[in-house]
Amino acid sequence: MDGEEAAALAERLLAGDRRALAQAITLVESTRPDHRVAARALLSRLPPRDPPTLRVGLSGTPGVGKSSFIEALGLRLAGGGARIAVLAVDPSSARSGGSILGDKTRMEQLARAPGVFIRPSPSQAALGGVGRRTRETILVVEAWGADTVIVETVGVGQSETLVAEMTDVFVLLLAPAGGDELQGVKRGVMEMADLILVNKADGALQAAAMRTRADYAGALRLMRRKAGDPDGFPSARCVSALTGAGLDEAWADVLALAAARRGNGAFAARRRAQAERWFAEAIETGLLARLAADPALSGRRAELARAVGAGRIAPDVAAEALLDEIGSPGRG
């Protein structure tokens, strides 16, 4: 794809063309060198949204009903005329590298709703299960016109940290499970959460959900409030994806927190910090790719790795030796 083709694709994308959206996401997710060049050309032609799109991260324990929750909430938002993008980062197949869970098939009603785009993206073995190009995909769906971007992660673990660093509000969805569930969630995840929602608060589980919410509300009161956040956050609520109970109130909390952060400058500061981290990670990724592409350096790296494994050289010393060779005159 040359410059003119990238410009044409960007124009179609900015006009809200769904085919252009799918084509652009496929392009930014590709690992082919020529596609990476084309993706950079495309992204350079996408202006920042003003006002910024709201980015919401969502995670939770397996089986908690993340897809059901997103579908129920998404249908409400789409019914009000909002344009929604859902980026569901699936675990990757070790054989094909493709998505395993297929969230689009688990949100059939939402997938058919007007103004909604759902993209199940394989994690491709990325750290924490977050898609390697998720950040670029966010920029693409925002250019398409998404008012809200929901990034759903795989499981509970390192992915929460990564998604919290690319979204504006982070939501943790949990099931009625009392103390056992509370013990199973790491304190770090609790500290990152802006809103904890106890799902399945209906029928026979409603009483258990209320008790679980109370447990989390008590735990949240022991944690330090994020600088600049209004009173009452982080908060805990009961919701039901099945009946819809609590969904409107939960979304009102998300909007209230985002509005407060916009008003006191925390929203913009968070975006700046996220962009700087993205820049640093892109440099690290690029350096590793160039190291692998250089036969001499790649061979030297393998040689030093064997020496480290045999105990003939300390890992830090070996790494410094390789970095010195990368920075030696004549390379560049």
mmCIF file of C-alpha atoms in Angstrom:
data_model
loop_
_atom_site.group_PDB
_atom_site.id
_atom_site.type_symbol
_atom_site.label_atom_id
_atom_site.label_comp_id
_atom_site.label_asym_id
_atom_site.label_seq_id
_atom_site.Cartn_x
_atom_site.Cartn_y
_atom_site.Cartn_z
ATOM 1 C CA MET A 1 0.000 0.000 0.000
ATOM 2 C CA ASP A 2 1.463 3.325 -1.098
ATOM 3 C CA GLY A 3 0.845 6.788 0.314
ATOM 4 C CA GLU A 4 -2.162 7.468 -1.896
ATOM 5 C CA GLU A 5 -3.813 4.186 -0.923
ATOM 6 C CA ALA A 6 -3.203 4.896 2.764
ATOM 7 C CA ALA A 7 -4.746 8.347 2.354
ATOM 8 C CA ALA A 8 -7.782 6.855 0.574
ATOM 9 C CA LEU A 9 -8.255 4.241 3.312
ATOM 10 C CA ALA A 10 -7.979 6.928 5.995
ATOM 11 C CA GLU A 11 -10.602 9.053 4.205
ATOM 12 C CA ARG A 12 -13.045 6.118 4.029
ATOM 13 C CA LEU A 13 -12.383 5.263 7.657
ATOM 14 C CA LEU A 14 -13.033 8.819 8.834
ATOM 15 C CA ALA A 15 -16.285 8.759 6.850
ATOM 16 C CA GLY A 16 -17.493 5.806 8.943
ATOM 17 C CA ASP A 17 -17.024 3.057 6.324
ATOM 18 C CA ARG A 18 -17.236 -0.352 8.109
ATOM 19 C CA ARG A 19 -15.328 -2.135 5.336
ATOM 20 C CA ALA A 20 -12.524 0.387 5.705
ATOM 21 C CA LEU A 21 -12.579 -0.198 9.466
ATOM 22 C CA ALA A 22 -12.152 -3.960 9.084
ATOM 23 C CA GLN A 23 -9.431 -3.461 6.470
ATOM 24 C CA ALA A 24 -7.556 -0.965 8.665
ATOM 25 C CA ILE A 25 -7.635 -3.233 11.733
ATOM 26 C CA THR A 26 -6.378 -6.182 9.703
ATOM 27 C CA LEU A 27 -3.575 -3.952 8.482
ATOM 28 C CA VAL A 28 -2.434 -2.777 11.936
ATOM 29 C CA GLU A 29 -2.607 -6.331 13.321
ATOM 30 C CA SER A 30 -0.452 -7.748 10.531
ATOM 31 C CA THR A 31 3.200 -8.624 11.159
ATOM 32 C CA ARG A 32 4.276 -8.373 7.505
ATOM 33 C CA PRO A 33 6.973 -5.698 7.096
ATOM 34 C CA ASP A 34 5.184 -4.035 4.177
ATOM 35 C CA HIS A 35 1.937 -3.994 6.166
ATOM 36 C CA ARG A 36 3.714 -2.412 9.142
ATOM 37 C CA VAL A 37 4.933 0.381 6.843
ATOM 38 C CA ALA A 38 1.407 0.836 5.480
ATOM 39 C CA ALA A 39 -0.072 0.804 8.998
ATOM 40 C CA ARG A 40 2.254 3.595 10.100
ATOM 41 C CA ALA A 41 1.292 5.597 7.012
ATOM 42 C CA LEU A 42 -2.389 5.105 7.834
ATOM 43 C CA LEU A 43 -2.059 6.001 11.518
ATOM 44 C CA SER A 44 -0.163 9.180 10.662
ATOM 45 C CA ARG A 45 -3.248 10.333 8.727
ATOM 46 C CA LEU A 46 -5.726 9.834 11.573
ATOM 47 C CA PRO A 47 -6.340 13.025 13.584
ATOM 48 C CA PRO A 48 -6.960 12.754 17.352
ATOM 49 C CA ARG A 49 -10.605 12.742 18.421
ATOM 50 C CA ASP A 50 -11.927 15.943 19.968
ATOM 51 C CA PRO A 51 -13.455 15.415 22.435
ATOM 52 C CA PRO A 52 -11.586 12.173 23.128
ATOM 53 C CA THR A 53 -13.410 8.853 22.882
ATOM 54 C CA LEU A 54 -14.057 7.193 26.239
ATOM 55 C CA ARG A 55 -11.889 4.068 26.621
ATOM 56 C CA VAL A 56 -13.164 1.532 29.153
ATOM 57 C CA GLY A 57 -11.151 -1.512 30.214
ATOM 58 C CA LEU A 58 -13.052 -4.548 31.467
ATOM 59 C CA SER A 59 -11.749 -7.713 33.067
ATOM 60 C CA GLY A 60 -12.834 -10.392 35.469
ATOM 61 C CA THR A 61 -12.488 -13.993 36.469
ATOM 62 C CA PRO A 62 -13.349 -16.669 33.856
ATOM 63 C CA GLY A 63 -17.060 -17.464 33.747
ATOM 64 C CA VAL A 64 -18.113 -14.235 35.412
ATOM 65 C CA GLY A 65 -20.143 -13.220 32.358
ATOM 66 C CA LYS A 66 -18.011 -10.508 30.740
ATOM 67 C CA SER A 67 -19.487 -11.064 27.280
ATOM 68 C CA SER A 68 -23.057 -11.125 28.610
ATOM 69 C CA PHE A 69 -22.394 -7.922 30.537
ATOM 70 C CA ILE A 70 -20.884 -6.171 27.514
ATOM 71 C CA GLU A 71 -23.800 -7.243 25.327
ATOM 72 C CA ALA A 72 -26.418 -6.045 27.801
ATOM 73 C CA LEU A 73 -24.648 -2.712 28.364
ATOM 74 C CA GLY A 74 -23.774 -2.267 24.690
ATOM 75 C CA LEU A 75 -27.375 -2.762 23.577
ATOM 76 C CA ARG A 76 -28.438 -0.040 26.015
ATOM 77 C CA LEU A 77 -25.816 2.384 24.729
ATOM 78 C CA ALA A 78 -26.435 1.581 21.061
ATOM 79 C CA GLY A 79 -30.170 2.001 21.637
ATOM 80 C CA GLY A 80 -29.429 5.560 22.701
ATOM 81 C CA GLY A 81 -27.632 6.256 19.417
ATOM 82 C CA ALA A 82 -24.048 5.773 20.611
ATOM 83 C CA ARG A 83 -21.443 4.162 18.371
ATOM 84 C CA ILE A 84 -19.653 1.365 20.257
ATOM 85 C CA ALA A 85 -16.485 -0.621 19.527
ATOM 86 C CA VAL A 86 -15.684 -3.762 21.511
ATOM 87 C CA LEU A 87 -12.138 -5.119 21.322
ATOM 88 C CA ALA A 88 -12.209 -8.579 22.874
ATOM 89 C CA VAL A 89 -8.674 -9.881 23.309
ATOM 90 C CA ASP A 90 -8.910 -13.675 23.086
ATOM 91 C CA PRO A 91 -6.271 -16.222 24.012
ATOM 92 C CA SER A 92 -4.422 -17.409 20.917
ATOM 93 C CA SER A 93 -4.303 -20.881 19.491
ATOM 94 C CA ALA A 94 -0.776 -22.253 19.805
ATOM 95 C CA ARG A 95 -1.240 -23.936 16.426
ATOM 96 C CA SER A 96 -2.772 -21.229 14.250
ATOM 97 C CA GLY A 97 -2.272 -18.062 16.311
ATOM 98 C CA GLY A 98 -5.967 -17.279 15.877
ATOM 99 C CA SER A 99 -8.614 -16.445 18.467
ATOM 100 C CA ILE A 100 -9.995 -19.350 20.493
ATOM 101 C CA LEU A 101 -13.019 -17.960 22.326
ATOM 102 C CA GLY A 102 -14.599 -15.946 19.495
ATOM 103 C CA ASP A 103 -16.382 -13.279 21.545
ATOM 104 C CA LYS A 104 -18.321 -12.087 18.504
ATOM 105 C CA THR A 105 -20.219 -15.377 18.467
ATOM 106 C CA ARG A 106 -21.032 -14.904 22.171
ATOM 107 C CA MET A 107 -22.509 -11.413 21.606
ATOM 108 C CA GLU A 108 -24.820 -12.185 18.695
ATOM 109 C CA GLN A 109 -27.441 -9.525 19.440
ATOM 110 C CA LEU A 110 -24.883 -6.799 19.984
ATOM 111 C CA ALA A 111 -22.995 -7.778 16.827
ATOM 112 C CA ARG A 112 -26.155 -7.127 14.803
ATOM 113 C CA ALA A 113 -26.928 -3.769 16.441
ATOM 114 C CA PRO A 114 -26.423 -0.648 14.291
ATOM 115 C CA GLY A 115 -23.390 1.448 15.159
ATOM 116 C CA VAL A 116 -21.602 -1.437 16.910
ATOM 117 C CA PHE A 117 -18.319 -3.041 15.871
ATOM 118 C CA ILE A 118 -16.936 -6.108 17.658
ATOM 119 C CA ARG A 119 -13.439 -7.349 16.988
ATOM 120 C CA PRO A 120 -12.154 -10.554 18.632
ATOM 121 C CA SER A 121 -8.371 -10.215 18.432
ATOM 122 C CA PRO A 122 -5.922 -13.030 19.244
ATOM 123 C CA SER A 123 -3.455 -12.162 21.982
ATOM 124 C CA GLN A 124 -0.685 -13.795 19.920
ATOM 125 C CA ALA A 125 1.056 -14.829 23.135
ATOM 126 C CA ALA A 126 1.605 -11.186 24.098
ATOM 127 C CA LEU A 127 2.413 -10.492 27.755
ATOM 128 C CA GLY A 128 -0.731 -10.659 29.817
ATOM 129 C CA GLY A 129 -2.914 -11.670 26.886
ATOM 130 C CA VAL A 130 -3.340 -8.154 25.540
ATOM 131 C CA GLY A 131 -3.173 -7.959 21.758
ATOM 132 C CA ARG A 132 0.117 -6.697 20.430
ATOM 133 C CA ARG A 133 -1.579 -4.001 18.370
ATOM 134 C CA THR A 134 -4.520 -3.240 20.659
ATOM 135 C CA ARG A 135 -3.421 0.375 21.090
ATOM 136 C CA GLU A 136 -3.284 0.919 17.336
ATOM 137 C CA THR A 137 -6.678 -0.754 16.943
ATOM 138 C CA ILE A 138 -8.101 1.685 19.502
ATOM 139 C CA LEU A 139 -6.918 4.613 17.367
ATOM 140 C CA VAL A 140 -8.500 3.040 14.280
ATOM 141 C CA VAL A 141 -11.949 2.498 15.822
ATOM 142 C CA GLU A 142 -11.857 6.004 17.271
ATOM 143 C CA ALA A 143 -11.180 7.408 13.805
ATOM 144 C CA TRP A 144 -14.157 5.375 12.549
ATOM 145 C CA GLY A 145 -16.289 7.313 14.992
ATOM 146 C CA ALA A 146 -16.669 5.150 18.098
ATOM 147 C CA ASP A 147 -18.008 7.145 21.049
ATOM 148 C CA THR A 148 -16.949 4.414 23.483
ATOM 149 C CA VAL A 149 -14.290 1.722 23.157
ATOM 150 C CA ILE A 150 -14.538 -1.290 25.476
ATOM 151 C CA VAL A 151 -11.397 -3.421 25.791
ATOM 152 C CA GLU A 152 -12.142 -6.841 27.286
ATOM 153 C CA THR A 153 -9.147 -8.800 28.571
ATOM 154 C CA VAL A 154 -8.338 -12.451 29.116
ATOM 155 C CA GLY A 155 -8.642 -13.718 32.693
ATOM 156 C CA VAL A 156 -7.190 -12.044 35.752
ATOM 157 C CA GLY A 157 -3.472 -11.342 35.856
ATOM 158 C CA GLN A 158 -0.878 -9.154 34.136
ATOM 159 C CA SER A 159 -3.392 -8.175 31.436
ATOM 160 C CA GLU A 160 -5.145 -5.863 33.891
ATOM 161 C CA THR A 161 -2.018 -3.722 34.246
ATOM 162 C CA LEU A 162 -1.617 -3.438 30.496
ATOM 163 C CA VAL A 163 -5.258 -2.617 29.816
ATOM 164 C CA ALA A 164 -5.383 -0.083 32.653
ATOM 165 C CA GLU A 165 -2.468 1.657 30.921
ATOM 166 C CA MET A 166 -4.414 2.095 27.678
ATOM 167 C CA THR A 167 -7.901 2.985 28.950
ATOM 168 C CA ASP A 168 -9.531 5.848 30.845
ATOM 169 C CA VAL A 169 -11.667 3.861 33.295
ATOM 170 C CA PHE A 170 -10.951 0.312 34.437
ATOM 171 C CA VAL A 171 -13.832 -1.951 35.510
ATOM 172 C CA LEU A 172 -13.449 -5.278 37.312
ATOM 173 C CA LEU A 173 -16.375 -7.694 36.939
ATOM 174 C CA LEU A 174 -16.768 -10.418 39.567
ATOM 175 C CA ALA A 175 -19.241 -13.135 40.499
ATOM 176 C CA PRO A 176 -21.027 -13.655 43.819
ATOM 177 C CA ALA A 177 -18.441 -15.736 45.688
ATOM 178 C CA GLY A 178 -17.951 -14.148 49.119
ATOM 179 C CA GLY A 179 -14.620 -14.350 50.895
ATOM 180 C CA ASP A 180 -13.101 -17.020 48.630
ATOM 181 C CA GLU A 181 -13.402 -14.733 45.641
ATOM 182 C CA LEU A 182 -12.039 -11.787 47.612
ATOM 183 C CA GLN A 183 -8.960 -13.796 48.567
ATOM 184 C CA GLY A 184 -8.471 -14.935 44.974
ATOM 185 C CA VAL A 185 -8.185 -11.421 43.576
ATOM 186 C CA LYS A 186 -4.785 -9.822 43.997
ATOM 187 C CA ARG A 187 -4.532 -6.534 45.849
ATOM 188 C CA GLY A 188 -2.843 -5.003 42.796
ATOM 189 C CA VAL A 189 -5.911 -5.656 40.662
ATOM 190 C CA MET A 190 -8.133 -4.138 43.337
ATOM 191 C CA GLU A 191 -5.950 -1.035 43.429
ATOM 192 C CA MET A 192 -6.239 -0.594 39.657
ATOM 193 C CA ALA A 193 -10.022 -0.954 39.571
ATOM 194 C CA ASP A 194 -12.078 2.230 39.345
ATOM 195 C CA LEU A 195 -15.349 0.333 39.592
ATOM 196 C CA ILE A 196 -16.020 -3.196 40.867
ATOM 197 C CA LEU A 197 -19.234 -4.788 39.613
ATOM 198 C CA VAL A 198 -20.612 -7.979 41.132
ATOM 199 C CA ASN A 199 -22.489 -9.653 38.284
ATOM 200 C CA LYS A 200 -25.294 -12.260 38.404
ATOM 201 C CA ALA A 201 -27.144 -10.330 41.114
ATOM 202 C CA ASP A 202 -30.455 -12.004 40.307
ATOM 203 C CA GLY A 203 -32.583 -14.930 41.454
ATOM 204 C CA ALA A 204 -31.021 -17.224 44.008
ATOM 205 C CA LEU A 205 -27.676 -15.430 43.737
ATOM 206 C CA GLN A 206 -28.982 -11.952 44.567
ATOM 207 C CA ALA A 207 -28.396 -12.211 48.312
ATOM 208 C CA ALA A 208 -24.896 -13.632 47.790
ATOM 209 C CA ALA A 209 -24.138 -10.828 45.327
ATOM 210 C CA MET A 210 -25.143 -8.192 47.865
ATOM 211 C CA ARG A 211 -22.908 -9.752 50.509
ATOM 212 C CA THR A 212 -20.007 -9.923 48.069
ATOM 213 C CA ARG A 213 -20.506 -6.278 47.112
ATOM 214 C CA ALA A 214 -20.376 -5.342 50.776
ATOM 215 C CA ASP A 215 -17.131 -7.283 51.185
ATOM 216 C CA TYR A 216 -15.528 -5.421 48.290
ATOM 217 C CA ALA A 217 -16.882 -2.055 49.395
ATOM 218 C CA GLY A 218 -15.236 -2.629 52.768
ATOM 219 C CA ALA A 219 -11.946 -3.614 51.145
ATOM 220 C CA LEU A 220 -12.018 -0.543 48.892
ATOM 221 C CA ARG A 221 -12.390 1.774 51.881
ATOM 222 C CA LEU A 222 -9.022 0.546 53.132
ATOM 223 C CA MET A 223 -7.301 1.567 49.901
ATOM 224 C CA ARG A 224 -5.949 4.954 49.032
ATOM 225 C CA ARG A 225 -8.120 6.957 46.672
ATOM 226 C CA LYS A 226 -6.537 7.885 43.342
ATOM 227 C CA ALA A 227 -5.365 11.494 43.253
ATOM 228 C CA GLY A 228 -8.062 13.788 41.929
ATOM 229 C CA ASP A 229 -10.884 11.236 41.953
ATOM 230 C CA PRO A 230 -14.181 12.335 43.535
ATOM 231 C CA ASP A 231 -15.568 10.922 46.779
ATOM 232 C CA GLY A 232 -17.094 7.481 46.427
ATOM 233 C CA PHE A 233 -14.495 6.085 44.013
ATOM 234 C CA PRO A 234 -13.433 3.411 43.572
ATOM 235 C CA SER A 235 -16.900 1.993 44.124
ATOM 236 C CA ALA A 236 -18.615 -1.398 44.180
ATOM 237 C CA ARG A 237 -22.061 -2.194 42.775
ATOM 238 C CA CYS A 238 -24.288 -5.171 42.057
ATOM 239 C CA VAL A 239 -25.425 -5.714 38.460
ATOM 240 C CA SER A 240 -27.247 -8.341 36.466
ATOM 241 C CA ALA A 241 -26.523 -8.855 32.802
ATOM 242 C CA LEU A 242 -29.579 -11.122 32.707
ATOM 243 C CA THR A 243 -32.192 -8.692 34.052
ATOM 244 C CA GLY A 244 -30.389 -5.415 33.387
ATOM 245 C CA ALA A 245 -30.524 -4.408 37.033
ATOM 246 C CA GLY A 246 -27.823 -1.922 37.998
ATOM 247 C CA LEU A 247 -26.468 -1.430 34.471
ATOM 248 C CA ASP A 248 -27.687 2.160 34.097
ATOM 249 C CA GLU A 249 -26.288 3.079 37.509
ATOM 250 C CA ALA A 250 -22.962 1.410 36.745
ATOM 251 C CA TRP A 251 -22.631 3.293 33.456
ATOM 252 C CA ALA A 252 -23.566 6.539 35.220
ATOM 253 C CA ASP A 253 -20.645 5.876 37.593
ATOM 254 C CA VAL A 254 -18.273 5.409 34.642
ATOM 255 C CA LEU A 255 -19.428 8.673 33.058
ATOM 256 C CA ALA A 256 -19.275 10.566 36.361
ATOM 257 C CA LEU A 257 -15.713 9.433 37.034
ATOM 258 C CA ALA A 258 -14.599 10.256 33.488
ATOM 259 C CA ALA A 259 -16.221 13.704 33.718
ATOM 260 C CA ALA A 260 -14.535 14.426 37.042
ATOM 261 C CA ARG A 261 -11.145 13.441 35.639
ATOM 262 C CA ARG A 262 -11.684 15.594 32.560
ATOM 263 C CA GLY A 263 -12.589 18.528 34.759
ATOM 264 C CA ASN A 264 -9.533 18.356 37.025
ATOM 265 C CA GLY A 265 -6.984 17.511 34.328
ATOM 266 C CA ALA A 266 -6.407 13.917 35.452
ATOM 267 C CA PHE A 267 -7.908 12.558 32.227
ATOM 268 C CA ALA A 268 -5.449 14.427 29.992
ATOM 269 C CA ALA A 269 -2.532 13.648 32.312
ATOM 270 C CA ARG A 270 -3.396 9.942 32.176
ATOM 271 C CA ARG A 271 -3.506 10.021 28.370
ATOM 272 C CA ARG A 272 -0.098 11.744 28.219
ATOM 273 C CA ALA A 273 1.469 9.168 30.546
ATOM 274 C CA GLN A 274 -0.040 6.343 28.503
ATOM 275 C CA ALA A 275 1.349 7.794 25.267
ATOM 276 C CA GLU A 276 4.826 8.063 26.780
ATOM 277 C CA ARG A 277 4.706 4.427 27.937
ATOM 278 C CA TRP A 278 3.538 3.378 24.477
ATOM 279 C CA PHE A 279 6.488 5.249 22.945
ATOM 280 C CA ALA A 280 8.969 3.525 25.290
ATOM 281 C CA GLU A 281 7.491 0.093 24.571
ATOM 282 C CA ALA A 282 7.601 0.736 20.818
ATOM 283 C CA ILE A 283 11.315 1.556 21.064
ATOM 284 C CA GLU A 284 12.002 -1.659 23.002
ATOM 285 C CA THR A 285 10.000 -3.752 20.536
ATOM 286 C CA GLY A 286 11.737 -2.144 17.570
ATOM 287 C CA LEU A 287 15.194 -2.694 19.037
ATOM 288 C CA LEU A 288 14.482 -6.387 19.625
ATOM 289 C CA ALA A 289 13.145 -6.753 16.081
ATOM 290 C CA ARG A 290 16.258 -5.144 14.588
ATOM 291 C CA LEU A 291 18.465 -7.298 16.773
ATOM 292 C CA ALA A 292 16.745 -10.430 15.476
ATOM 293 C CA ALA A 293 17.028 -9.213 11.872
ATOM 294 C CA ASP A 294 20.810 -8.689 12.059
ATOM 295 C CA PRO A 295 22.487 -12.094 11.435
ATOM 296 C CA ALA A 296 25.738 -11.147 13.164
ATOM 297 C CA LEU A 297 24.056 -9.719 16.265
ATOM 298 C CA SER A 298 21.519 -12.531 16.386
ATOM 299 C CA GLY A 299 24.336 -15.061 16.300
ATOM 300 C CA ARG A 300 26.236 -13.178 18.984
ATOM 301 C CA ARG A 301 23.116 -13.085 21.145
ATOM 302 C CA ALA A 302 22.728 -16.870 20.839
ATOM 303 C CA GLU A 303 26.421 -17.334 21.685
ATOM 304 C CA LEU A 304 26.121 -15.178 24.799
ATOM 305 C CA ALA A 305 22.910 -16.952 25.809
ATOM 306 C CA ARG A 306 24.721 -20.285 25.744
ATOM 307 C CA ALA A 307 27.539 -18.816 27.843
ATOM 308 C CA VAL A 308 25.013 -17.491 30.364
ATOM 309 C CA GLY A 309 23.278 -20.855 30.513
ATOM 310 C CA ALA A 310 26.591 -22.603 31.111
ATOM 311 C CA GLY A 311 27.437 -20.191 33.911
ATOM 312 C CA ARG A 312 30.518 -18.797 32.164
ATOM 313 C CA ILE A 313 29.231 -15.217 32.257
ATOM 314 C CA ALA A 314 26.703 -13.307 34.350
ATOM 315 C CA PRO A 315 23.452 -12.317 32.561
ATOM 316 C CA ASP A 316 23.958 -8.582 33.190
ATOM 317 C CA VAL A 317 27.536 -8.710 31.904
ATOM 318 C CA ALA A 318 26.450 -10.591 28.771
ATOM 319 C CA ALA A 319 23.619 -8.138 28.122
ATOM 320 C CA GLU A 320 25.960 -5.154 28.492
ATOM 321 C CA ALA A 321 28.437 -6.764 26.069
ATOM 322 C CA LEU A 322 25.718 -7.219 23.449
ATOM 323 C CA LEU A 323 24.425 -3.664 23.934
ATOM 324 C CA ASP A 324 27.970 -2.345 23.475
ATOM 325 C CA GLU A 325 28.194 -4.208 20.173
ATOM 326 C CA ILE A 326 24.834 -2.813 19.025
ATOM 327 C CA GLY A 327 26.050 0.702 19.772
ATOM 328 C CA SER A 328 29.487 0.263 18.256
ATOM 329 C CA PRO A 329 30.602 2.550 15.381
ATOM 330 C CA GLY A 330 29.613 1.322 11.942
ATOM 331 C CA ARG A 331 26.159 0.061 12.987
ATOM 332 C CA GLY A 332 23.020 1.994 12.387
#
